[in-house]
Amino acid sequence: MIENRQPAAGVGRNGDVWIFSHTHYHRGKRSSLSGPVRFLIEYFVPRSSTVVLVEQPMPSSDDLLPTLEIYRGGELISHRIFPRCLLSWWLPRSPRPERTYLRLKIRDLVSAAWFTVISLHFSRRADLVIGVECLNALWGRGMQLLGLARKTVYYLFDFSPRRYPSRLFNRLYLFLDRAATYSASATWNISPAMEEARIQLGYHPRRMARQLTVPYGLERMTEETAGEAPGEEIRLAYAGGLNDENGVMLLPEMLEILARRFPGVTLTVMGAGSREDDLRHEFRQRGTEELVTFRGYLPAEEAWNLLRGCHLGLAPYYPAETTKMFGDVIKIKTYLSAGLPVITTPVPPIARDVAERAMGEVVPYDASRWAEAVAELSRDRDRYLACRRNALEFVRGQTWNKILARAVAETFADGGENGR
């Protein structure tokens, strides 16, 4: 969603932006940049003189060799792959997606140095370096100390005080996170819960870089402020991974309770995952399988159009300490962008917005209470439509362009703690 082509505040059309990030690489195509990085590219390329992008494939990728892309004047002018002969012998064989490999962290630093030397032929100095994950942010700080960067950002999509089972690896992770948070010009957190968690861990607030909340943005949203409230039919939607972390095993019991009171209730499930077979079995056991439609993973546009035909979006995150407690969850924002009031648990930080802005219900992880929340919201037409209006009002300020414009302007603003 391109809203305008104005220069990025603090960077300007003559400014250069460098981005070091991870990526997923499948079937010969690097098309799934990690988290919001694709939108960083879409935002900065038309607004900056030169954009340097260093991509470091994650363990789930088909190829683990980093790549470099350089954009100038809105066009891709150079694409390079790290020399296979220098690195292939070092990379892990058949890496497991859920694991973190020390060798890949070393690869990230080596590739950052290699591509920095190459990129200096195209961009002598960066106005802004964005490092996704702590090692990339620390590399950006090194560029700043060498006079190669004006401002550096530590951009983090997920965070957990206990990210790794190994105490040694977890301490190293927190040590690097602390170092990146102290040394950057600004830290872009996907949610305010990350800053709160760091302070609870004992990070010194006055040494921390300026903490800015830069959440997931939206690509699309409905313009229909007036919507259809539930009537004889109550069309529920779940979109996302079918796993324990997302709390999907609450849905069968909830639907069974609702079906006793509302024969017209249905549930559309968009997604797949490790619990799909168990979920189908539970619906069969409870006699509600005919009320459920499994659609699998769908293209974003198709899924969004399906959501617009539903009444309520369900996000039953399981109450456990995971990255969901500290990150932003695009599922809920997607529901809101389609005009759906949301029912969720208190797990994700955006649950605060859902409650405070009256965009739905925040309910503990209990099937009976979820069924009651669905019933109450569906039967109170005025309240339902008010939740819908509040949702659409909220998402109008959640486009990627507006979020990134604010983040860049605040990063380059004078003053503030550690505004290097």
GROMACS .gro file of C-alpha atoms in nm:
model
  420
    1MET     CA    1   0.000   0.000   0.000
    2ILE     CA    2   0.186   0.309  -0.126
    3GLU     CA    3   0.024   0.619   0.022
    4ASN     CA    4   0.278   0.874  -0.104
    5ARG     CA    5   0.632   0.906  -0.227
    6GLN     CA    6   0.752   1.175   0.010
    7PRO     CA    7   1.111   1.143   0.132
    8ALA     CA    8   1.155   0.959   0.460
    9ALA     CA    9   1.189   1.212   0.741
   10GLY     CA   10   1.553   1.248   0.843
   11VAL     CA   11   1.673   1.048   0.544
   12GLY     CA   12   1.551   1.243   0.244
   13ARG     CA   13   1.569   1.161  -0.125
   14ASN     CA   14   1.946   1.197  -0.122
   15GLY     CA   15   1.987   0.972   0.180
   16ASP     CA   16   2.107   0.611   0.183
   17VAL     CA   17   1.951   0.331   0.388
   18TRP     CA   18   2.120   0.000   0.467
   19ILE     CA   19   1.924  -0.300   0.596
   20PHE     CA   20   2.076  -0.619   0.739
   21SER     CA   21   1.816  -0.888   0.793
   22HIS     CA   22   1.722  -1.256   0.782
   23THR     CA   23   1.513  -1.413   0.508
   24HIS     CA   24   1.341  -1.735   0.408
   25TYR     CA   25   1.460  -1.880   0.078
   26HIS     CA   26   1.253  -2.145  -0.100
   27ARG     CA   27   1.247  -2.296  -0.448
   28GLY     CA   28   1.506  -2.064  -0.594
   29LYS     CA   29   1.326  -1.749  -0.491
   30ARG     CA   30   1.388  -1.509  -0.203
   31SER     CA   31   1.037  -1.377  -0.176
   32SER     CA   32   0.949  -1.416   0.191
   33LEU     CA   33   1.157  -1.162   0.377
   34SER     CA   34   1.158  -1.206   0.751
   35GLY     CA   35   0.875  -1.023   0.922
   36PRO     CA   36   0.827  -0.663   0.810
   37VAL     CA   37   1.147  -0.639   0.604
   38ARG     CA   38   0.958  -0.655   0.272
   39PHE     CA   39   0.769  -0.347   0.378
   40LEU     CA   40   1.089  -0.169   0.477
   41ILE     CA   41   1.208  -0.218   0.120
   42GLU     CA   42   0.877  -0.102  -0.025
   43TYR     CA   43   0.890   0.205   0.198
   44PHE     CA   44   1.252   0.313   0.154
   45VAL     CA   45   1.327   0.226  -0.211
   46PRO     CA   46   1.107   0.501  -0.361
   47ARG     CA   47   1.206   0.748  -0.091
   48SER     CA   48   1.586   0.714  -0.073
   49SER     CA   49   1.879   0.762  -0.304
   50THR     CA   50   2.031   0.418  -0.243
   51VAL     CA   51   1.904   0.119  -0.046
   52VAL     CA   52   2.138  -0.167   0.048
   53LEU     CA   53   1.976  -0.495   0.155
   54VAL     CA   54   2.180  -0.782   0.299
   55GLU     CA   55   1.971  -1.099   0.342
   56GLN     CA   56   2.086  -1.389   0.558
   57PRO     CA   57   1.879  -1.707   0.501
   58MET     CA   58   1.730  -1.877   0.806
   59PRO     CA   59   1.768  -2.251   0.883
   60SER     CA   60   1.435  -2.329   0.715
   61SER     CA   61   1.569  -2.204   0.380
   62ASP     CA   62   1.673  -2.421   0.086
   63ASP     CA   63   2.001  -2.233   0.049
   64LEU     CA   64   2.194  -2.073   0.334
   65LEU     CA   65   2.416  -1.838   0.132
   66PRO     CA   66   2.357  -1.467   0.206
   67THR     CA   67   2.272  -1.225  -0.073
   68LEU     CA   68   2.311  -0.855  -0.144
   69GLU     CA   69   2.068  -0.630  -0.330
   70ILE     CA   70   2.131  -0.264  -0.407
   71TYR     CA   71   1.858  -0.028  -0.523
   72ARG     CA   72   1.913   0.316  -0.670
   73GLY     CA   73   1.653   0.553  -0.810
   74GLY     CA   74   1.384   0.298  -0.726
   75GLU     CA   75   1.546   0.023  -0.936
   76LEU     CA   76   1.748  -0.287  -0.852
   77ILE     CA   77   2.097  -0.220  -0.989
   78SER     CA   78   2.299  -0.501  -0.833
   79HIS     CA   79   2.235  -0.851  -0.699
   80ARG     CA   80   2.511  -1.069  -0.557
   81ILE     CA   81   2.539  -1.399  -0.375
   82PHE     CA   82   2.808  -1.471  -0.119
   83PRO     CA   83   3.080  -1.685  -0.284
   84ARG     CA   84   2.980  -2.047  -0.227
   85CYS     CA   85   3.340  -2.164  -0.225
   86LEU     CA   86   3.416  -1.946   0.080
   87LEU     CA   87   3.132  -2.060   0.298
   88SER     CA   88   2.960  -2.382   0.185
   89TRP     CA   89   3.195  -2.609   0.379
   90TRP     CA   90   3.109  -2.421   0.700
   91LEU     CA   91   2.730  -2.426   0.677
   92PRO     CA   92   2.525  -2.690   0.865
   93ARG     CA   93   2.389  -2.982   0.661
   94SER     CA   94   2.011  -3.028   0.670
   95PRO     CA   95   1.955  -2.773   0.948
   96ARG     CA   96   1.643  -2.801   1.159
   97PRO     CA   97   1.419  -2.491   1.131
   98GLU     CA   98   1.354  -2.468   1.505
   99ARG     CA   99   1.724  -2.466   1.598
  100THR     CA  100   1.968  -2.176   1.628
  101TYR     CA  101   2.316  -2.248   1.492
  102LEU     CA  102   2.629  -2.071   1.613
  103ARG     CA  103   2.781  -2.128   1.270
  104LEU     CA  104   2.500  -1.927   1.110
  105LYS     CA  105   2.560  -1.640   1.352
  106ILE     CA  106   2.926  -1.635   1.247
  107ARG     CA  107   2.810  -1.650   0.885
  108ASP     CA  108   2.595  -1.342   0.949
  109LEU     CA  109   2.892  -1.138   1.071
  110VAL     CA  110   3.119  -1.257   0.790
  111SER     CA  111   2.858  -1.180   0.524
  112ALA     CA  112   2.784  -0.839   0.678
  113ALA     CA  113   3.153  -0.748   0.655
  114TRP     CA  114   3.191  -0.889   0.303
  115PHE     CA  115   2.888  -0.709   0.162
  116THR     CA  116   2.969  -0.387   0.345
  117VAL     CA  117   3.300  -0.365   0.156
  118ILE     CA  118   3.120  -0.425  -0.174
  119SER     CA  119   2.838  -0.180  -0.095
  120LEU     CA  120   3.080   0.104  -0.022
  121HIS     CA  121   3.134   0.127  -0.399
  122PHE     CA  122   2.768   0.226  -0.432
  123SER     CA  123   2.699   0.407  -0.104
  124ARG     CA  124   2.982   0.580   0.077
  125ARG     CA  125   2.786   0.651   0.395
  126ALA     CA  126   2.448   0.542   0.528
  127ASP     CA  127   2.208   0.793   0.675
  128LEU     CA  128   2.033   0.501   0.844
  129VAL     CA  129   2.139   0.142   0.915
  130ILE     CA  130   1.863  -0.097   1.025
  131GLY     CA  131   1.986  -0.417   1.186
  132VAL     CA  132   1.727  -0.687   1.230
  133GLU     CA  133   1.834  -0.902   1.528
  134CYS     CA  134   2.111  -0.808   1.769
  135LEU     CA  135   2.424  -0.910   1.572
  136ASN     CA  136   2.315  -0.707   1.272
  137ALA     CA  137   2.237  -0.411   1.497
  138LEU     CA  138   2.583  -0.436   1.655
  139TRP     CA  139   2.738  -0.445   1.309
  140GLY     CA  140   2.549  -0.124   1.229
  141ARG     CA  141   2.692   0.033   1.543
  142GLY     CA  142   3.038  -0.066   1.425
  143MET     CA  143   2.972   0.113   1.096
  144GLN     CA  144   2.864   0.418   1.293
  145LEU     CA  145   3.186   0.419   1.497
  146LEU     CA  146   3.384   0.401   1.172
  147GLY     CA  147   3.198   0.702   1.036
  148LEU     CA  148   3.006   0.494   0.780
  149ALA     CA  149   2.661   0.551   0.930
  150ARG     CA  150   2.475   0.846   1.073
  151LYS     CA  151   2.203   0.662   1.271
  152THR     CA  152   2.156   0.297   1.361
  153VAL     CA  153   1.841   0.106   1.452
  154TYR     CA  154   1.800  -0.224   1.633
  155TYR     CA  155   1.476  -0.371   1.496
  156LEU     CA  156   1.339  -0.675   1.676
  157PHE     CA  157   1.031  -0.879   1.580
  158ASP     CA  158   1.029  -1.134   1.859
  159PHE     CA  159   1.167  -1.146   2.209
  160SER     CA  160   1.146  -1.369   2.514
  161PRO     CA  161   1.342  -1.356   2.841
  162ARG     CA  162   1.370  -1.736   2.819
  163ARG     CA  163   1.412  -1.790   2.449
  164TYR     CA  164   1.647  -2.088   2.466
  165PRO     CA  165   1.632  -2.399   2.688
  166SER     CA  166   2.008  -2.379   2.740
  167ARG     CA  167   2.096  -2.133   3.016
  168LEU     CA  168   2.428  -2.059   2.848
  169PHE     CA  169   2.271  -1.973   2.512
  170ASN     CA  170   1.998  -1.774   2.680
  171ARG     CA  171   2.250  -1.567   2.875
  172LEU     CA  172   2.447  -1.502   2.556
  173TYR     CA  173   2.125  -1.402   2.378
  174LEU     CA  174   2.032  -1.154   2.652
  175PHE     CA  175   2.390  -1.020   2.667
  176LEU     CA  176   2.383  -0.944   2.294
  177ASP     CA  177   2.032  -0.797   2.316
  178ARG     CA  178   2.142  -0.570   2.599
  179ALA     CA  179   2.452  -0.460   2.405
  180ALA     CA  180   2.245  -0.381   2.095
  181THR     CA  181   1.985  -0.196   2.300
  182TYR     CA  182   2.251   0.017   2.467
  183SER     CA  183   2.451   0.097   2.153
  184ALA     CA  184   2.192   0.175   1.884
  185SER     CA  185   2.054   0.520   1.809
  186ALA     CA  186   1.706   0.375   1.857
  187THR     CA  187   1.545   0.039   1.923
  188TRP     CA  188   1.237  -0.045   1.720
  189ASN     CA  189   1.026  -0.290   1.919
  190ILE     CA  190   0.736  -0.475   1.763
  191SER     CA  191   0.538  -0.411   2.084
  192PRO     CA  192   0.574  -0.205   2.404
  193ALA     CA  193   0.596  -0.529   2.604
  194MET     CA  194   0.956  -0.571   2.486
  195GLU     CA  195   1.071  -0.253   2.657
  196GLU     CA  196   0.881  -0.351   2.972
  197ALA     CA  197   1.045  -0.695   2.974
  198ARG     CA  198   1.394  -0.548   2.936
  199ILE     CA  199   1.343  -0.318   3.233
  200GLN     CA  200   1.219  -0.612   3.441
  201LEU     CA  201   1.534  -0.801   3.342
  202GLY     CA  202   1.745  -0.521   3.488
  203TYR     CA  203   1.845  -0.326   3.178
  204HIS     CA  204   1.937   0.030   3.280
  205PRO     CA  205   1.666   0.259   3.135
  206ARG     CA  206   1.901   0.556   3.093
  207ARG     CA  207   2.150   0.346   2.897
  208MET     CA  208   1.891   0.198   2.666
  209ALA     CA  209   1.855   0.348   2.322
  210ARG     CA  210   1.536   0.539   2.252
  211GLN     CA  211   1.263   0.272   2.262
  212LEU     CA  212   1.005   0.306   1.987
  213THR     CA  213   0.710   0.081   1.917
  214VAL     CA  214   0.707  -0.015   1.549
  215PRO     CA  215   0.437  -0.282   1.518
  216TYR     CA  216   0.322  -0.485   1.222
  217GLY     CA  217   0.139  -0.272   0.970
  218LEU     CA  218  -0.150  -0.355   0.740
  219GLU     CA  219  -0.159  -0.392   0.365
  220ARG     CA  220  -0.534  -0.359   0.322
  221MET     CA  221  -0.846  -0.264   0.513
  222THR     CA  222  -1.215  -0.245   0.443
  223GLU     CA  223  -1.372   0.095   0.383
  224GLU     CA  224  -1.718  -0.025   0.481
  225THR     CA  225  -1.789   0.140   0.815
  226ALA     CA  226  -2.140  -0.007   0.825
  227GLY     CA  227  -2.147  -0.383   0.856
  228GLU     CA  228  -2.383  -0.672   0.909
  229ALA     CA  229  -2.438  -0.775   1.270
  230PRO     CA  230  -2.495  -1.142   1.350
  231GLY     CA  231  -2.854  -1.256   1.312
  232GLU     CA  232  -2.977  -1.613   1.286
  233GLU     CA  233  -2.629  -1.698   1.163
  234ILE     CA  234  -2.310  -1.641   1.361
  235ARG     CA  235  -2.010  -1.681   1.133
  236LEU     CA  236  -1.687  -1.726   1.330
  237ALA     CA  237  -1.337  -1.719   1.180
  238TYR     CA  238  -1.000  -1.852   1.286
  239ALA     CA  239  -0.693  -1.775   1.074
  240GLY     CA  240  -0.344  -1.892   1.161
  241GLY     CA  241  -0.131  -2.190   1.258
  242LEU     CA  242  -0.308  -2.487   1.412
  243ASN     CA  243  -0.079  -2.548   1.708
  244ASP     CA  244  -0.081  -2.543   2.087
  245GLU     CA  245   0.075  -2.198   2.114
  246ASN     CA  246  -0.218  -2.050   1.923
  247GLY     CA  247  -0.462  -2.225   2.156
  248VAL     CA  248  -0.673  -2.391   1.886
  249MET     CA  249  -0.776  -2.689   2.100
  250LEU     CA  250  -1.017  -2.457   2.285
  251LEU     CA  251  -1.230  -2.421   1.971
  252PRO     CA  252  -1.411  -2.763   1.964
  253GLU     CA  253  -1.556  -2.733   2.315
  254MET     CA  254  -1.646  -2.368   2.259
  255LEU     CA  255  -1.830  -2.452   1.936
  256GLU     CA  256  -2.016  -2.742   2.099
  257ILE     CA  257  -2.148  -2.511   2.372
  258LEU     CA  258  -2.250  -2.245   2.120
  259ALA     CA  259  -2.423  -2.497   1.890
  260ARG     CA  260  -2.667  -2.589   2.168
  261ARG     CA  261  -2.792  -2.229   2.182
  262PHE     CA  262  -2.737  -2.109   1.827
  263PRO     CA  263  -2.807  -2.365   1.551
  264GLY     CA  264  -2.684  -2.114   1.293
  265VAL     CA  265  -2.329  -2.087   1.427
  266THR     CA  266  -2.045  -2.186   1.191
  267LEU     CA  267  -1.666  -2.171   1.204
  268THR     CA  268  -1.424  -2.119   0.915
  269VAL     CA  269  -1.068  -2.232   0.985
  270MET     CA  270  -0.790  -2.090   0.765
  271GLY     CA  271  -0.451  -2.241   0.832
  272ALA     CA  272  -0.270  -2.568   0.900
  273GLY     CA  273  -0.034  -2.709   1.158
  274SER     CA  274   0.069  -2.988   1.390
  275ARG     CA  275  -0.269  -3.004   1.567
  276GLU     CA  276  -0.491  -3.013   1.260
  277ASP     CA  277  -0.569  -3.387   1.282
  278ASP     CA  278  -0.639  -3.360   1.655
  279LEU     CA  279  -0.863  -3.061   1.594
  280ARG     CA  280  -1.066  -3.242   1.327
  281HIS     CA  281  -1.100  -3.543   1.557
  282GLU     CA  282  -1.230  -3.326   1.844
  283PHE     CA  283  -1.495  -3.165   1.622
  284ARG     CA  284  -1.608  -3.513   1.508
  285GLN     CA  285  -1.619  -3.641   1.866
  286ARG     CA  286  -1.836  -3.348   1.972
  287GLY     CA  287  -2.068  -3.379   1.671
  288THR     CA  288  -1.990  -3.036   1.529
  289GLU     CA  289  -1.779  -3.129   1.226
  290GLU     CA  290  -2.056  -3.017   0.988
  291LEU     CA  291  -2.037  -2.667   1.137
  292VAL     CA  292  -1.666  -2.631   1.057
  293THR     CA  293  -1.498  -2.561   0.723
  294PHE     CA  294  -1.122  -2.616   0.697
  295ARG     CA  295  -0.973  -2.407   0.417
  296GLY     CA  296  -0.601  -2.463   0.477
  297TYR     CA  297  -0.352  -2.186   0.413
  298LEU     CA  298  -0.487  -1.933   0.164
  299PRO     CA  299  -0.334  -1.642  -0.029
  300ALA     CA  300  -0.361  -1.327   0.181
  301GLU     CA  301  -0.616  -1.162  -0.048
  302GLU     CA  302  -0.843  -1.468  -0.055
  303ALA     CA  303  -0.823  -1.511   0.322
  304TRP     CA  304  -0.902  -1.144   0.380
  305ASN     CA  305  -1.206  -1.159   0.152
  306LEU     CA  306  -1.331  -1.463   0.344
  307LEU     CA  307  -1.289  -1.278   0.672
  308ARG     CA  308  -1.502  -0.991   0.546
  309GLY     CA  309  -1.793  -1.234   0.520
  310CYS     CA  310  -1.759  -1.343   0.883
  311HIS     CA  311  -1.879  -1.179   1.205
  312LEU     CA  312  -1.610  -1.243   1.469
  313GLY     CA  313  -1.237  -1.319   1.460
  314LEU     CA  314  -1.101  -1.566   1.715
  315ALA     CA  315  -0.746  -1.556   1.857
  316PRO     CA  316  -0.734  -1.801   2.152
  317TYR     CA  317  -0.363  -1.780   2.239
  318TYR     CA  318  -0.262  -2.028   2.507
  319PRO     CA  319  -0.144  -1.865   2.834
  320ALA     CA  320   0.226  -1.962   2.834
  321GLU     CA  321   0.545  -1.758   2.816
  322THR     CA  322   0.622  -1.748   2.446
  323THR     CA  323   0.725  -1.475   2.204
  324LYS     CA  324   0.350  -1.406   2.158
  325MET     CA  325   0.356  -1.238   2.502
  326PHE     CA  326   0.607  -0.979   2.379
  327GLY     CA  327   0.540  -0.948   2.006
  328ASP     CA  328   0.276  -0.811   1.775
  329VAL     CA  329   0.032  -1.061   1.624
  330ILE     CA  330  -0.077  -0.983   1.270
  331LYS     CA  331  -0.375  -1.220   1.301
  332ILE     CA  332  -0.568  -0.982   1.526
  333LYS     CA  333  -0.490  -0.677   1.314
  334THR     CA  334  -0.604  -0.865   1.004
  335TYR     CA  335  -0.936  -0.941   1.171
  336LEU     CA  336  -0.976  -0.576   1.268
  337SER     CA  337  -0.884  -0.456   0.918
  338ALA     CA  338  -1.166  -0.671   0.779
  339GLY     CA  339  -1.408  -0.505   1.022
  340LEU     CA  340  -1.434  -0.800   1.260
  341PRO     CA  341  -1.458  -0.752   1.635
  342VAL     CA  342  -1.205  -0.981   1.802
  343ILE     CA  343  -1.215  -1.226   2.089
  344THR     CA  344  -0.872  -1.309   2.230
  345THR     CA  345  -0.693  -1.406   2.550
  346PRO     CA  346  -0.478  -1.161   2.754
  347VAL     CA  347  -0.159  -1.315   2.607
  348PRO     CA  348  -0.063  -1.077   2.320
  349PRO     CA  349   0.013  -0.711   2.399
  350ILE     CA  350  -0.249  -0.596   2.146
  351ALA     CA  351  -0.513  -0.745   2.378
  352ARG     CA  352  -0.476  -0.420   2.576
  353ASP     CA  353  -0.589  -0.224   2.270
  354VAL     CA  354  -0.879  -0.462   2.209
  355ALA     CA  355  -1.003  -0.402   2.564
  356GLU     CA  356  -0.926  -0.031   2.601
  357ARG     CA  357  -1.062   0.065   2.258
  358ALA     CA  358  -1.366  -0.165   2.286
  359MET     CA  359  -1.288  -0.364   1.970
  360GLY     CA  360  -1.408  -0.697   2.106
  361GLU     CA  361  -1.352  -0.910   2.414
  362VAL     CA  362  -1.045  -1.025   2.609
  363VAL     CA  363  -1.134  -1.353   2.780
  364PRO     CA  364  -0.931  -1.607   2.980
  365TYR     CA  365  -0.849  -1.937   2.812
  366ASP     CA  366  -1.169  -2.120   2.905
  367ALA     CA  367  -1.413  -2.265   2.648
  368SER     CA  368  -1.727  -2.184   2.849
  369ARG     CA  369  -1.629  -1.821   2.896
  370TRP     CA  370  -1.538  -1.794   2.529
  371ALA     CA  371  -1.875  -1.930   2.427
  372GLU     CA  372  -2.045  -1.679   2.656
  373ALA     CA  373  -1.839  -1.392   2.512
  374VAL     CA  374  -1.935  -1.491   2.156
  375ALA     CA  375  -2.301  -1.514   2.256
  376GLU     CA  376  -2.307  -1.177   2.432
  377LEU     CA  377  -2.129  -0.990   2.156
  378SER     CA  378  -2.340  -1.152   1.884
  379ARG     CA  379  -2.671  -1.075   2.052
  380ASP     CA  380  -2.599  -0.711   2.141
  381ARG     CA  381  -2.631  -0.550   1.798
  382ASP     CA  382  -2.545  -0.196   1.908
  383ARG     CA  383  -2.236  -0.309   2.094
  384TYR     CA  384  -2.127  -0.530   1.805
  385LEU     CA  385  -2.150  -0.244   1.554
  386ALA     CA  386  -1.969  -0.011   1.795
  387CYS     CA  387  -1.684  -0.264   1.819
  388ARG     CA  388  -1.671  -0.277   1.441
  389ARG     CA  389  -1.650   0.102   1.412
  390ASN     CA  390  -1.379   0.116   1.678
  391ALA     CA  391  -1.182  -0.153   1.497
  392LEU     CA  392  -1.186   0.033   1.167
  393GLU     CA  393  -1.094   0.359   1.335
  394PHE     CA  394  -0.796   0.189   1.501
  395VAL     CA  395  -0.656   0.028   1.187
  396ARG     CA  396  -0.662   0.352   0.987
  397GLY     CA  397  -0.343   0.450   1.171
  398GLN     CA  398  -0.185   0.108   1.128
  399THR     CA  399  -0.067   0.112   0.766
  400TRP     CA  400   0.300   0.035   0.707
  401ASN     CA  401   0.369   0.378   0.560
  402LYS     CA  402   0.228   0.563   0.860
  403ILE     CA  403   0.405   0.337   1.109
  404LEU     CA  404   0.745   0.363   0.937
  405ALA     CA  405   0.713   0.736   0.877
  406ARG     CA  406   0.658   0.789   1.249
  407ALA     CA  407   0.945   0.557   1.340
  408VAL     CA  408   1.198   0.726   1.113
  409ALA     CA  409   1.093   1.076   1.221
  410GLU     CA  410   1.129   0.986   1.590
  411THR     CA  411   1.462   0.814   1.529
  412PHE     CA  412   1.606   1.129   1.376
  413ALA     CA  413   1.442   1.363   1.627
  414ASP     CA  414   1.682   1.555   1.850
  415GLY     CA  415   1.701   1.481   2.220
  416GLY     CA  416   1.588   1.174   2.406
  417GLU     CA  417   1.788   0.905   2.577
  418ASN     CA  418   2.081   0.777   2.374
  419GLY     CA  419   1.973   0.967   2.064
  420ARG     CA  420   2.309   0.903   1.903
   0.00000   0.00000   0.00000
